[in-house]
PDB file of C-alpha atoms in Angstrom:
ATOM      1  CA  UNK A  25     -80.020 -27.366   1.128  1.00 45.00           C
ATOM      2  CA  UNK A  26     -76.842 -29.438   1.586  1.00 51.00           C
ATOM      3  CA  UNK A  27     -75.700 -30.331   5.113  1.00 52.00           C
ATOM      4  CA  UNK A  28     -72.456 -29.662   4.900  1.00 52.00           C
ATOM      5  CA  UNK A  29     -71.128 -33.059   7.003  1.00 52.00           C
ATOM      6  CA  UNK A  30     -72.824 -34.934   3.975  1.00 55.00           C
ATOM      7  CA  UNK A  31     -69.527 -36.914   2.542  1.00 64.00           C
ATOM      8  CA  UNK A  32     -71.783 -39.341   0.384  1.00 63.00           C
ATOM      9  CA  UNK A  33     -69.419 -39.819  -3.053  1.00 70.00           C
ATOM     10  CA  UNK A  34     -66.025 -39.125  -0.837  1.00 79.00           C
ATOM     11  CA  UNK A  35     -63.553 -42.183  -0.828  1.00 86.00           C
ATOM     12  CA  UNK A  36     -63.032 -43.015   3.346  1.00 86.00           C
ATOM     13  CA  UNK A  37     -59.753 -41.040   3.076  1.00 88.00           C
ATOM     14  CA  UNK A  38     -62.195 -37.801   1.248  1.00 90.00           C
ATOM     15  CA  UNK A  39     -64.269 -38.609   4.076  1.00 90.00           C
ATOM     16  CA  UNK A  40     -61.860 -38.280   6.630  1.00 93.00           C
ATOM     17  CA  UNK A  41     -60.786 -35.050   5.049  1.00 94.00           C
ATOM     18  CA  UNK A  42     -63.688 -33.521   5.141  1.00 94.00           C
ATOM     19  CA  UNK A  43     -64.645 -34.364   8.788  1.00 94.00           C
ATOM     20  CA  UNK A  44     -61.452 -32.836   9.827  1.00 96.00           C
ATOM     21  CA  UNK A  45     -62.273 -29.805   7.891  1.00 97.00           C
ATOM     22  CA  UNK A  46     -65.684 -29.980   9.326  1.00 95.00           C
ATOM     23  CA  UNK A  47     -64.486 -30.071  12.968  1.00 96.00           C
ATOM     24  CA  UNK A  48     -61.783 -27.777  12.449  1.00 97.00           C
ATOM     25  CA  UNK A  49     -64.545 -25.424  11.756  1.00 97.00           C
ATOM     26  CA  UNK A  50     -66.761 -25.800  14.023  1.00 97.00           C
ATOM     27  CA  UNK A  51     -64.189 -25.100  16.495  1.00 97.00           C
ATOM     28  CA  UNK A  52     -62.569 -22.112  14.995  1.00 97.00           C
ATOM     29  CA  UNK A  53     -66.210 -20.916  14.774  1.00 95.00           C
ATOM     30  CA  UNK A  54     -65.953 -20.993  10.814  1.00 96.00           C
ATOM     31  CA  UNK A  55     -68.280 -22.111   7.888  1.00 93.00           C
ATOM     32  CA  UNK A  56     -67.521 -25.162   5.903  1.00 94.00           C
ATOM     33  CA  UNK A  57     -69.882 -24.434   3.545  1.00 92.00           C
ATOM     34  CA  UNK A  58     -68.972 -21.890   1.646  1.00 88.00           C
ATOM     35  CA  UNK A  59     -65.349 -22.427   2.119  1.00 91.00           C
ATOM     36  CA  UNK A  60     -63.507 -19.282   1.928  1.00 93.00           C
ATOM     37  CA  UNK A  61     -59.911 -18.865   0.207  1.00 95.00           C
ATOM     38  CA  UNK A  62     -58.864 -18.045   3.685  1.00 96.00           C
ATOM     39  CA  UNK A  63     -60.876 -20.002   5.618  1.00 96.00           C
ATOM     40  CA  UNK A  64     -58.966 -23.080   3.561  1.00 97.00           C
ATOM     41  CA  UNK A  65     -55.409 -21.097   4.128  1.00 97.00           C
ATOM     42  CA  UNK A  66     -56.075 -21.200   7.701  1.00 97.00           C
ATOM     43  CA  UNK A  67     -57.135 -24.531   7.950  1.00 98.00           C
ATOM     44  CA  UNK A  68     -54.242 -25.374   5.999  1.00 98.00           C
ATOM     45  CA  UNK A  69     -51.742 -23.848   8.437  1.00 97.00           C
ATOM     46  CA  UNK A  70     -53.473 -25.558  11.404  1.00 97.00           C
ATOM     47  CA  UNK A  71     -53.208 -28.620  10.157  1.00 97.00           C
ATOM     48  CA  UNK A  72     -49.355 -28.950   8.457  1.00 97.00           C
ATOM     49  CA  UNK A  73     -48.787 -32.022   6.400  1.00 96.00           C
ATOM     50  CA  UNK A  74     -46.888 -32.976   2.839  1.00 97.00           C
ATOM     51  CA  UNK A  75     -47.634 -31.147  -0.171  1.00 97.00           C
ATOM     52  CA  UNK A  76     -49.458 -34.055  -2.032  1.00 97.00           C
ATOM     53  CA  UNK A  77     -51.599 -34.097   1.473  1.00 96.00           C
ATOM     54  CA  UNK A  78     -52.497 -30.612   1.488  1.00 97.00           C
ATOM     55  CA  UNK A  79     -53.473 -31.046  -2.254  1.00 97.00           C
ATOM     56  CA  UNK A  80     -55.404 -33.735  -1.402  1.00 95.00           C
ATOM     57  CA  UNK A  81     -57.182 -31.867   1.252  1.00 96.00           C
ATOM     58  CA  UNK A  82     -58.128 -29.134  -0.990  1.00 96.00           C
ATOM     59  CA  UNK A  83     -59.586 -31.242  -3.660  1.00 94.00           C
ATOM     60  CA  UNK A  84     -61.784 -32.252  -1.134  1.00 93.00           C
ATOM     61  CA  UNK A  85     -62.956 -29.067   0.148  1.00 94.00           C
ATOM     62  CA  UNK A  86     -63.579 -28.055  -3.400  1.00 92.00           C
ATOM     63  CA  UNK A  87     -65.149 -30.873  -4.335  1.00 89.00           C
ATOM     64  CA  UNK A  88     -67.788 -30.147  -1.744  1.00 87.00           C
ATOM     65  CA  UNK A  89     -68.021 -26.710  -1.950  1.00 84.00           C
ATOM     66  CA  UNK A  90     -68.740 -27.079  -5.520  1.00 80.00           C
ATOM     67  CA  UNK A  91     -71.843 -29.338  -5.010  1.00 70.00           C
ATOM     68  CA  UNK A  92     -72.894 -26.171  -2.879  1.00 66.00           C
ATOM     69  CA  UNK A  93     -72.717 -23.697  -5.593  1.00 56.00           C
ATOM     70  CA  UNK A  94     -69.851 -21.632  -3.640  1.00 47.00           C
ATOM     71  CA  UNK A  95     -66.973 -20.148  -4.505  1.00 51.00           C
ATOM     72  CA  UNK A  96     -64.361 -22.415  -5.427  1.00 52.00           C
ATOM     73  CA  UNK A  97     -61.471 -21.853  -2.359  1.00 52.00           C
ATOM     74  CA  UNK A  98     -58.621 -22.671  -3.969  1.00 53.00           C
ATOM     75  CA  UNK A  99     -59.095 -19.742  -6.273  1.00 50.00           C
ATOM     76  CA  UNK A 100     -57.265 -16.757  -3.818  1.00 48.00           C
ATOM     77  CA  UNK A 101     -58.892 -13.667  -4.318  1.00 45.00           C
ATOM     78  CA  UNK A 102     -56.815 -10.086  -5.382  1.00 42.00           C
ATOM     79  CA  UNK A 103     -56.545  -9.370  -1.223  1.00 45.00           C
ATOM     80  CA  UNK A 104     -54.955 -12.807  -0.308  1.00 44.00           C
ATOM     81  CA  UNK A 105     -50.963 -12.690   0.204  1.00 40.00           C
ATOM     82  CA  UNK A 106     -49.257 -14.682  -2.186  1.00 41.00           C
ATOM     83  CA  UNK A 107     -48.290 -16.349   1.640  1.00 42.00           C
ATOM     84  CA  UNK A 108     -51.553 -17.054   2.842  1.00 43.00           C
ATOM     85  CA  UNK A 109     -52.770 -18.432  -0.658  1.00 43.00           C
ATOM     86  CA  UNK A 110     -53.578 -21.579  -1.070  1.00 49.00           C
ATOM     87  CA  UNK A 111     -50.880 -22.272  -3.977  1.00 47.00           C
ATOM     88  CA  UNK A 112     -48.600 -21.607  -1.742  1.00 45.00           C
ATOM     89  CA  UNK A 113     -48.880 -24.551   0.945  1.00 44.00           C
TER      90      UNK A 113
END
């Protein structure tokens, strides 16, 4: 099973990503792994920054969560408000 602070392949700013993302959750008492659509949206909202950074950031998080056959969270499921979707940061 994958630990889910594993950033082996990630490019230092990937890896930086993803240890925020990690730490985020761990104090929000969330799961990195899978990443949720709105686990990402909140994350996202936390942590405000540019478009092309928030981009960025979810490339990463899918990029994990796909090497931990997940769901992919930057798909936003039927519930998610167009506002709290990932598209729309």
């Amino acid at each position: 099973h994958q630990d889910p602070h594993e950033i082996a392949g990630l490019d230092r700013s990937g890896a930086r990503t993803w240890t925020l993302f990690c730490d985020w959750c761990a104090a929000t008492d969330h799961s990195p792994l899978p990443a949720t659509p709105n686990t990402v949206a909140e994350f996202l909202d936390d942590h405000r920054a540019a478009v092309a950074t928030q981009r960025r950031r979810v490339g990463v998080i899918n990029l994990r969560t796909a090497g931990a056959d997940s769901q992919n969270p930057a798909a936003p499921s039927p519930s998610d408000s167009p506002s709290r979707s990932i598209a729309a940061h």
